[in-house]
């Protein structure tokens, strides 16, 4: 017989099912979990951890591929680990799996690799398993107790309890001062001091992953804001209004507020100098010799690393905010919306077409795709420029150039260029003749000669080119009149042509 499940049992079953589903989704999506369960996890973690350090958090892509190539050669020759890909292929796969993030460098064409937040978590977890730490220590318990006491005191609204706690703290400090004046000073023993500093190093190692996680949050928030604005999602009007009012949506987010509080502490020069002095003093003590050389380097450069990473994340947050503000204030989001509607409309039509004509349907058309033959570097042949040089001439004979007259040069030029000198001379001759006739007749009318009248007296020697030159001169230095007129010209073959053009005239001599 099966016992009936109680109400508490049914609730527990639902909790197990929901947790299992959540963990299944996490296994498929979480980068850290994916890296730890991958087939080449030991090799991948070893390579990534050896090159991405506190002093080299971003490495140029070509340089990192060369480093990985050298590592793969050593692993293949000295271990039994299978190396089945090239360095380039491994780097591309690590980027596709989310272990590496490829980013462009500002103001350059170079790109760099850096570890993702998930890769940092996986590497830290693997390293902690390699060097297991004693979890039950007085140091860790003291840290927890001190944090609980500080939190309880800071959140206690009872004035009497807070006063009593502060008085007890004062009495404790006064007792320590009295003991110090009497020459008694309590100093942590070597073992406990070493435990505390190792706990501090362990906590500090989690900060770079937190930086990467915050940066990922900023990227996610930035994409979400763009999608909300472009897709008319609920709240897009409020976002647009805030941006136009100068509100920084990214820094006002929960992740942005949390980071701003952290970054404000890093920007306190007195605090950072004090912390660095304390770290230097700790490393000069005898118990610090129990730390590994890598732990000592990490601890000594802790403040500088925090400041640099904080500045980098703050720069990312600022650039996202400035880019979003430009995107909105320049009205680019309107064009993106139009483009989004056009794409959606095209996809909708494509879906309807697929119902009529499936993608596997033969169209009867063939398309030749471009291709390139790929050969290994070992088969490349260097080109010798000397092989393509022509053989030297046995002898060079000198030939005298023919004499060309000025008339020949003028004839060659007229075949390719409009002879504006000739056209101007014809126009000026017509204008002078007209002015003489008007002056002899004593008329006060404005003397003008049209393009057609010039062509009637001086035919177009260059065909339509002469007509075009006359019209260009009239538009530049002549006057426009009402009406139209007919112009005539002959081609080089003797064919007659005519055209109707607006009436243009010359009232004075032209200059070319």
Coordinates of C-alpha atoms in Angstrom, one line a residue:
X1 CA 0.0 0.0 0.0
X2 CA 1.1 3.5 -0.8
X3 CA 0.9 6.0 2.0
X4 CA -1.1 9.1 1.2
X5 CA 1.0 12.1 0.8
X6 CA 0.3 14.8 3.4
X7 CA -0.3 18.5 2.6
X8 CA 3.3 19.2 3.7
X9 CA 4.4 16.4 1.5
X10 CA 2.6 17.8 -1.5
X11 CA 4.1 21.2 -0.9
X12 CA 7.5 19.6 -0.7
X13 CA 7.0 17.7 -3.9
X14 CA 6.0 20.9 -5.8
X15 CA 9.1 22.6 -4.3
X16 CA 11.3 19.8 -5.6
X17 CA 9.7 19.9 -9.1
X18 CA 10.1 23.7 -9.4
X19 CA 13.6 23.6 -8.1
X20 CA 14.5 20.8 -10.6
X21 CA 13.0 22.7 -13.5
X22 CA 14.9 25.9 -12.4
X23 CA 18.2 24.0 -12.1
X24 CA 17.6 22.3 -15.5
X25 CA 17.2 25.7 -17.1
X26 CA 20.2 27.0 -15.3
X27 CA 22.3 24.0 -16.5
X28 CA 21.4 24.9 -20.1
X29 CA 21.8 28.6 -19.8
X30 CA 24.4 29.4 -17.2
X31 CA 27.9 29.9 -18.6
X32 CA 29.7 28.9 -15.5
X33 CA 27.9 25.6 -15.3
X34 CA 28.4 25.0 -19.0
X35 CA 32.1 25.5 -18.7
X36 CA 32.5 23.2 -15.7
X37 CA 30.6 20.4 -17.4
X38 CA 32.3 20.7 -20.8
X39 CA 34.5 17.9 -22.0
X40 CA 37.6 20.0 -22.2
X41 CA 37.0 21.9 -19.0
X42 CA 40.4 21.2 -17.5
X43 CA 42.3 22.4 -20.5
X44 CA 40.0 25.4 -21.1
X45 CA 40.1 26.6 -17.5
X46 CA 43.9 26.2 -17.4
X47 CA 44.5 28.2 -20.6
X48 CA 42.0 31.0 -19.7
X49 CA 43.3 31.3 -16.1
X50 CA 47.0 31.4 -17.1
X51 CA 46.6 34.4 -19.5
X52 CA 43.8 36.5 -18.0
X53 CA 45.3 38.0 -14.9
X54 CA 44.8 41.1 -12.9
X55 CA 47.3 42.9 -15.0
X56 CA 46.0 41.5 -18.3
X57 CA 42.2 41.5 -18.1
X58 CA 41.9 42.3 -21.8
X59 CA 44.1 40.8 -24.5
X60 CA 44.2 41.6 -28.2
X61 CA 42.6 38.9 -30.3
X62 CA 45.6 38.0 -32.5
X63 CA 47.9 38.0 -29.5
X64 CA 45.6 35.7 -27.5
X65 CA 45.2 33.3 -30.4
X66 CA 49.0 33.0 -30.7
X67 CA 49.2 32.3 -26.9
X68 CA 46.6 29.6 -27.1
X69 CA 48.4 28.1 -30.1
X70 CA 51.6 27.7 -28.1
X71 CA 49.7 26.2 -25.1
X72 CA 47.9 23.7 -27.4
X73 CA 51.3 22.5 -28.8
X74 CA 52.6 22.0 -25.2
X75 CA 49.5 20.2 -24.1
X76 CA 49.5 17.9 -27.1
X77 CA 53.1 17.0 -26.8
X78 CA 53.4 16.6 -23.0
X79 CA 50.0 15.4 -21.8
X80 CA 47.4 12.8 -22.8
X81 CA 44.7 15.5 -23.2
X82 CA 43.2 15.4 -26.7
X83 CA 43.6 18.5 -28.8
X84 CA 41.3 18.3 -31.8
X85 CA 41.0 21.9 -33.0
X86 CA 43.2 24.8 -33.9
X87 CA 43.7 27.8 -31.6
X88 CA 41.4 29.9 -33.8
X89 CA 38.7 27.2 -33.7
X90 CA 38.9 26.9 -29.9
X91 CA 38.8 30.7 -29.4
X92 CA 35.7 30.9 -31.7
X93 CA 34.0 28.1 -29.8
X94 CA 34.8 29.7 -26.4
X95 CA 33.3 32.9 -27.6
X96 CA 30.2 31.2 -28.9
X97 CA 29.8 29.3 -25.6
X98 CA 30.0 32.6 -23.7
X99 CA 33.4 32.0 -22.0
X100 CA 35.0 34.9 -23.8
X101 CA 33.7 38.3 -24.7
X102 CA 35.1 40.1 -27.8
X103 CA 35.0 43.8 -27.6
X104 CA 36.3 46.6 -29.9
X105 CA 38.8 49.0 -28.6
X106 CA 37.7 52.7 -28.7
X107 CA 39.3 54.8 -31.5
X108 CA 41.1 51.8 -33.0
X109 CA 40.3 48.9 -35.3
X110 CA 41.6 46.4 -32.8
X111 CA 39.5 43.9 -30.8
X112 CA 40.2 42.2 -27.5
X113 CA 39.1 39.2 -25.6
X114 CA 38.2 39.2 -22.0
X115 CA 36.6 36.7 -19.6
X116 CA 32.9 36.7 -19.1
X117 CA 31.3 36.8 -15.7
X118 CA 30.4 33.1 -16.0
X119 CA 33.9 32.1 -16.9
X120 CA 35.3 34.0 -13.9
X121 CA 32.9 32.2 -11.6
X122 CA 33.8 28.8 -13.0
X123 CA 37.5 29.5 -12.8
X124 CA 37.3 30.7 -9.2
X125 CA 35.2 27.6 -8.3
X126 CA 37.7 25.2 -9.9
X127 CA 40.7 26.9 -8.2
X128 CA 39.0 26.7 -4.8
X129 CA 38.4 23.0 -5.3
X130 CA 42.1 22.6 -6.2
X131 CA 43.1 24.4 -3.0
X132 CA 40.4 23.6 -0.4
X133 CA 40.1 26.1 2.4
X134 CA 39.1 25.2 5.9
X135 CA 35.6 26.5 6.0
X136 CA 35.1 26.4 9.8
X137 CA 37.6 29.0 11.1
X138 CA 37.4 31.6 13.8
X139 CA 38.2 34.3 11.3
X140 CA 35.2 33.6 9.1
X141 CA 33.0 33.4 12.2
X142 CA 34.3 36.7 13.5
X143 CA 33.6 38.4 10.1
X144 CA 30.0 37.1 10.2
X145 CA 29.5 38.1 13.8
X146 CA 30.9 41.6 13.3
X147 CA 28.7 42.1 10.2
X148 CA 25.6 41.0 12.1
X149 CA 26.4 43.3 15.0
X150 CA 27.0 46.3 12.7
X151 CA 23.8 45.6 10.8
X152 CA 21.8 45.2 14.0
X153 CA 23.2 48.5 15.4
X154 CA 22.6 50.4 12.2
X155 CA 19.0 49.3 11.8
X156 CA 18.0 49.4 15.5
X157 CA 15.4 52.2 16.0
X158 CA 15.3 51.8 19.8
X159 CA 17.3 54.7 21.2
X160 CA 18.1 52.9 24.5
X161 CA 19.5 49.8 22.9
X162 CA 21.6 51.8 20.5
X163 CA 22.9 54.0 23.4
X164 CA 23.8 50.9 25.4
X165 CA 25.6 49.3 22.5
X166 CA 27.6 52.4 21.9
X167 CA 28.6 52.8 25.5
X168 CA 29.7 49.1 25.6
X169 CA 31.8 49.8 22.5
X170 CA 33.3 52.9 24.2
X171 CA 34.1 51.0 27.4
X172 CA 35.8 48.3 25.3
X173 CA 38.0 50.8 23.5
X174 CA 38.9 52.6 26.8
X175 CA 40.0 49.3 28.3
X176 CA 42.2 48.7 25.3
X177 CA 43.7 52.1 25.6
X178 CA 44.4 51.6 29.3
X179 CA 46.0 48.3 28.6
X180 CA 48.1 49.8 25.8
X181 CA 49.4 52.5 28.2
X182 CA 50.4 49.8 30.6
X183 CA 52.3 48.0 28.0
X184 CA 49.9 45.2 27.3
X185 CA 48.9 44.7 23.7
X186 CA 46.9 41.8 22.3
X187 CA 48.2 40.7 18.9
X188 CA 46.7 37.9 16.8
X189 CA 48.8 34.8 16.6
X190 CA 50.4 33.8 13.4
X191 CA 47.8 31.1 12.5
X192 CA 44.8 33.2 13.1
X193 CA 46.3 36.2 11.2
X194 CA 47.1 34.0 8.3
X195 CA 43.5 32.6 8.3
X196 CA 42.1 36.1 8.2
X197 CA 44.2 37.4 5.4
X198 CA 43.4 34.3 3.3
X199 CA 39.7 34.9 4.0
X200 CA 40.2 38.5 2.8
X201 CA 41.9 37.3 -0.3
X202 CA 39.0 34.9 -1.0
X203 CA 36.4 37.6 -0.6
X204 CA 38.4 40.0 -2.8
X205 CA 38.7 37.4 -5.6
X206 CA 34.9 37.5 -6.0
X207 CA 34.9 41.2 -6.9
X208 CA 36.2 40.9 -10.5
X209 CA 33.3 38.5 -11.2
X210 CA 31.0 41.0 -9.7
X211 CA 32.4 43.7 -11.9
X212 CA 31.8 41.6 -15.0
X213 CA 28.3 40.7 -13.8
X214 CA 27.5 44.4 -13.3
X215 CA 28.8 45.2 -16.8
X216 CA 26.6 42.4 -18.2
X217 CA 23.6 43.9 -16.3
X218 CA 24.3 47.3 -17.9
X219 CA 24.4 45.8 -21.3
X220 CA 21.1 44.0 -20.7
X221 CA 19.5 47.1 -19.3
X222 CA 20.7 49.1 -22.3
X223 CA 19.3 46.6 -24.8
X224 CA 16.1 46.5 -22.9
X225 CA 15.7 50.3 -23.1
X226 CA 16.3 50.3 -26.8
X227 CA 13.8 47.5 -27.3
X228 CA 11.2 49.2 -25.2
X229 CA 11.6 52.5 -27.2
X230 CA 11.6 50.9 -30.6
X231 CA 8.9 48.3 -30.1
X232 CA 6.4 50.7 -28.3
X233 CA 6.4 48.5 -25.2
X234 CA 4.6 49.7 -22.1
X235 CA 6.5 52.5 -20.4
X236 CA 8.3 53.8 -23.5
X237 CA 6.7 57.2 -23.2
X238 CA 8.0 57.6 -19.7
X239 CA 11.4 56.5 -20.7
X240 CA 11.5 59.1 -23.6
X241 CA 10.3 61.8 -21.3
X242 CA 12.9 61.0 -18.7
X243 CA 15.7 61.0 -21.3
X244 CA 14.6 64.3 -22.8
X245 CA 14.6 65.7 -19.2
X246 CA 18.2 64.5 -18.8
X247 CA 17.5 61.5 -16.5
X248 CA 20.1 58.7 -16.8
X249 CA 18.0 55.6 -17.0
X250 CA 21.0 53.2 -16.6
X251 CA 22.5 54.8 -13.5
X252 CA 19.1 55.0 -11.9
X253 CA 18.5 51.3 -12.3
X254 CA 19.1 49.0 -9.2
X255 CA 22.4 47.8 -10.7
X256 CA 23.5 51.4 -11.4
X257 CA 22.6 52.6 -7.9
X258 CA 24.5 49.7 -6.3
X259 CA 27.6 50.3 -8.5
X260 CA 27.5 54.1 -7.8
X261 CA 27.7 53.4 -4.1
X262 CA 30.7 51.1 -4.6
X263 CA 32.4 53.5 -7.0
X264 CA 32.0 56.5 -4.7
X265 CA 34.1 54.6 -2.1
X266 CA 36.7 53.9 -4.7
X267 CA 36.9 57.5 -5.7
X268 CA 37.7 58.5 -2.0
X269 CA 41.4 59.1 -2.3
X270 CA 42.0 59.2 1.5
X271 CA 40.2 55.8 1.9
X272 CA 42.1 54.1 -0.9
X273 CA 45.5 55.4 0.3
X274 CA 44.6 54.2 3.9
X275 CA 43.6 50.8 2.6
X276 CA 46.8 50.5 0.5
X277 CA 49.0 51.5 3.5
X278 CA 47.2 48.8 5.6
X279 CA 47.8 46.2 2.9
X280 CA 51.5 47.1 2.7
X281 CA 51.7 46.8 6.5
X282 CA 50.1 43.4 6.5
X283 CA 52.3 42.0 3.8
X284 CA 55.4 43.1 5.8
X285 CA 54.4 41.0 8.7
X286 CA 55.8 37.5 9.3
X287 CA 52.4 35.7 9.0
X288 CA 52.0 37.0 5.4
X289 CA 54.9 34.7 4.3
X290 CA 52.4 31.9 4.5
X291 CA 50.6 33.4 1.5
X292 CA 51.4 32.1 -2.0
X293 CA 53.4 34.5 -4.2
X294 CA 50.3 34.8 -6.4
X295 CA 48.2 35.7 -3.4
X296 CA 50.7 38.3 -2.3
X297 CA 50.7 39.9 -5.8
X298 CA 47.0 39.9 -5.8
X299 CA 46.7 41.5 -2.4
X300 CA 49.3 44.2 -3.1
X301 CA 47.6 45.2 -6.3
X302 CA 44.1 44.9 -4.9
X303 CA 43.3 48.6 -4.6
X304 CA 44.8 49.5 -8.0
X305 CA 42.8 46.7 -9.7
X306 CA 39.6 47.7 -8.0
X307 CA 40.1 51.3 -9.1
X308 CA 40.9 50.4 -12.7
X309 CA 38.0 48.0 -13.0
X310 CA 35.6 50.5 -11.4
X311 CA 36.7 53.2 -13.9
X312 CA 36.2 50.8 -16.8
X313 CA 32.7 49.8 -15.7
X314 CA 31.8 53.4 -15.0
X315 CA 33.0 54.3 -18.5
X316 CA 30.8 51.6 -19.9
X317 CA 27.8 52.9 -18.0
X318 CA 28.5 56.5 -19.1
X319 CA 28.9 55.5 -22.7
X320 CA 25.6 53.6 -22.7
X321 CA 23.8 56.6 -21.2
X322 CA 25.3 59.0 -23.7
X323 CA 24.6 56.7 -26.6
X324 CA 20.9 56.3 -25.5
X325 CA 20.6 60.1 -25.1
X326 CA 22.0 60.7 -28.6
X327 CA 19.7 58.0 -30.0
X328 CA 16.6 59.7 -28.6
X329 CA 17.5 63.4 -29.0
X330 CA 18.6 62.9 -32.6
X331 CA 15.3 61.2 -33.4
X332 CA 17.1 58.1 -34.6
X333 CA 14.6 56.0 -32.7
X334 CA 11.9 57.2 -35.2
X335 CA 13.9 55.8 -38.1
X336 CA 14.5 52.5 -36.2
X337 CA 10.8 52.2 -35.6
X338 CA 10.1 52.6 -39.3
X339 CA 12.7 50.1 -40.2
X340 CA 11.3 47.7 -37.6
X341 CA 7.8 48.0 -39.1
X342 CA 9.2 47.3 -42.6
X343 CA 11.1 44.3 -41.4
X344 CA 8.0 42.9 -39.6
X345 CA 5.9 43.5 -42.6
X346 CA 8.4 41.7 -44.8
X347 CA 8.6 38.8 -42.4
X348 CA 4.8 38.6 -42.4
X349 CA 4.7 38.5 -46.2
X350 CA 7.5 35.9 -46.2
X351 CA 5.5 33.7 -43.9
X352 CA 2.5 33.9 -46.2
X353 CA 4.6 33.1 -49.2
X354 CA 6.1 30.0 -47.4
X355 CA 2.5 28.6 -47.0
X356 CA 2.1 28.8 -50.8
X357 CA 5.6 28.0 -51.9
X358 CA 7.7 26.1 -49.3
X359 CA 11.4 26.7 -49.0
X360 CA 12.1 23.3 -50.4
X361 CA 10.2 24.0 -53.6
X362 CA 12.3 24.0 -56.7
X363 CA 12.4 27.3 -58.6
X364 CA 14.1 26.1 -61.7
X365 CA 16.8 28.8 -61.3
X366 CA 20.5 28.1 -60.5
X367 CA 22.8 30.4 -58.6
X368 CA 26.6 30.0 -58.7
X369 CA 28.1 30.9 -55.3
X370 CA 31.4 32.6 -55.1
X371 CA 34.1 30.5 -53.4
X372 CA 37.8 30.7 -52.6
X373 CA 40.2 27.8 -52.5
X374 CA 41.7 27.5 -49.0
X375 CA 45.2 26.0 -48.7
X376 CA 47.4 25.4 -45.7
X377 CA 50.2 27.9 -45.2
X378 CA 52.8 25.2 -45.9
X379 CA 51.6 25.1 -49.6
X380 CA 51.9 28.9 -50.1
X381 CA 54.5 30.1 -52.5
X382 CA 56.2 33.4 -52.2
X383 CA 56.0 35.6 -55.3
X384 CA 59.3 36.6 -56.7
X385 CA 58.9 40.0 -58.5
X386 CA 62.0 39.3 -60.6
X387 CA 60.1 36.5 -62.4
X388 CA 57.5 38.8 -63.7
X389 CA 59.9 41.5 -65.0
X390 CA 60.2 41.8 -68.7
X391 CA 63.5 40.9 -70.3
X392 CA 65.7 44.0 -71.1
X393 CA 65.5 45.2 -74.6
X394 CA 68.4 44.3 -76.8
X395 CA 68.6 47.8 -78.3
X396 CA 66.5 50.9 -78.2
X397 CA 66.2 52.9 -81.4
X398 CA 65.5 56.6 -81.2
X399 CA 62.8 58.0 -83.5
X400 CA 62.3 61.6 -84.4
X401 CA 58.9 63.1 -83.6
X402 CA 56.8 64.6 -86.3
X403 CA 56.4 68.3 -86.4
X404 CA 52.8 69.4 -85.4
X405 CA 51.6 72.8 -86.4
X406 CA 49.4 75.1 -84.4
X407 CA 46.5 74.5 -86.7
X408 CA 46.8 70.8 -86.2
X409 CA 46.7 71.3 -82.4
X410 CA 43.7 73.6 -82.7
X411 CA 41.9 71.1 -84.9
X412 CA 42.5 68.3 -82.3
X413 CA 41.3 70.5 -79.5
X414 CA 38.1 71.4 -81.4
X415 CA 37.3 67.7 -81.8
X416 CA 37.0 67.3 -78.0
X417 CA 36.3 70.8 -76.6
X418 CA 33.8 73.6 -77.4
X419 CA 35.6 76.5 -79.0
X420 CA 34.4 79.3 -76.8
X421 CA 36.9 81.7 -78.2
X422 CA 35.3 81.4 -81.7
X423 CA 31.7 81.6 -80.2
X424 CA 32.6 84.7 -78.2
X425 CA 34.1 86.4 -81.2
X426 CA 31.0 85.7 -83.3
X427 CA 28.7 87.1 -80.5
X428 CA 30.8 90.2 -80.1
X429 CA 30.8 90.8 -83.8
X430 CA 27.0 90.6 -83.9
X431 CA 26.6 92.9 -80.9
X432 CA 29.0 95.5 -82.4
X433 CA 27.2 95.4 -85.7
X434 CA 23.8 95.7 -84.0
X435 CA 25.0 98.7 -81.9
X436 CA 26.3 100.4 -85.0
X437 CA 23.0 99.9 -86.8
X438 CA 21.1 101.2 -83.8
X439 CA 23.4 104.2 -83.4
X440 CA 23.1 105.1 -87.1
X441 CA 19.3 104.9 -86.9
X442 CA 19.2 107.1 -83.8
X443 CA 16.9 104.6 -81.9
X444 CA 16.9 104.4 -78.1
X445 CA 15.6 100.9 -78.0
X446 CA 17.7 98.3 -76.1
X447 CA 19.9 96.5 -78.6
X448 CA 19.9 92.7 -78.2
X449 CA 20.9 89.9 -80.5
X450 CA 19.5 86.4 -79.8
X451 CA 21.2 83.0 -80.1
X452 CA 19.3 82.2 -83.3
X453 CA 20.4 85.5 -84.9
X454 CA 24.0 84.7 -84.0
X455 CA 23.7 81.3 -85.6
X456 CA 22.0 82.8 -88.6
X457 CA 25.0 85.0 -89.3
X458 CA 27.7 82.6 -88.1
X459 CA 26.7 79.0 -88.6
X460 CA 27.7 76.4 -86.0
X461 CA 31.0 75.1 -87.1
X462 CA 31.1 72.5 -84.4
X463 CA 27.5 71.4 -84.8
X464 CA 25.5 71.0 -81.7
X465 CA 28.5 71.8 -79.6
X466 CA 28.5 75.4 -81.0
X467 CA 24.8 75.7 -80.1
X468 CA 25.4 74.4 -76.5
X469 CA 28.3 76.9 -76.1
X470 CA 26.1 79.8 -77.3
X471 CA 23.3 78.9 -74.8
X472 CA 25.9 78.5 -72.0
X473 CA 27.3 82.0 -72.7
X474 CA 23.8 83.5 -73.0
X475 CA 22.8 82.0 -69.6
X476 CA 26.0 83.3 -68.0
X477 CA 26.4 86.7 -69.6
X478 CA 23.2 87.4 -71.6
X479 CA 19.6 88.1 -70.8
X480 CA 16.4 86.0 -70.9
X481 CA 13.5 87.2 -73.0
X482 CA 9.9 86.0 -73.3
X483 CA 9.0 83.4 -75.9
X484 CA 10.9 80.8 -77.7
X485 CA 12.9 80.6 -81.0
X486 CA 14.2 78.0 -83.4
X487 CA 17.9 77.4 -83.9
X488 CA 19.5 75.5 -86.8
X489 CA 22.8 73.7 -87.2
X490 CA 24.4 71.0 -89.3
X491 CA 26.3 67.9 -88.2
X492 CA 29.8 66.9 -89.4
X493 CA 28.1 64.6 -91.9
X494 CA 26.1 67.5 -93.4
X495 CA 22.7 66.6 -91.8
X496 CA 20.5 69.5 -90.9
X497 CA 18.9 69.8 -87.4
X498 CA 16.8 72.3 -85.6
X499 CA 15.6 72.7 -82.0
X500 CA 13.2 75.0 -80.0
X501 CA 14.9 76.8 -77.1
X502 CA 13.9 79.6 -74.7
X503 CA 14.7 83.0 -76.2
X504 CA 18.1 84.1 -74.9
X505 CA 19.9 87.3 -76.1
X506 CA 23.2 89.2 -75.7
X507 CA 22.9 93.0 -74.9
X508 CA 26.7 93.5 -74.6
X509 CA 29.9 91.9 -75.6
X510 CA 31.0 88.7 -73.7
X511 CA 34.2 87.8 -72.1
X512 CA 35.8 84.3 -72.0

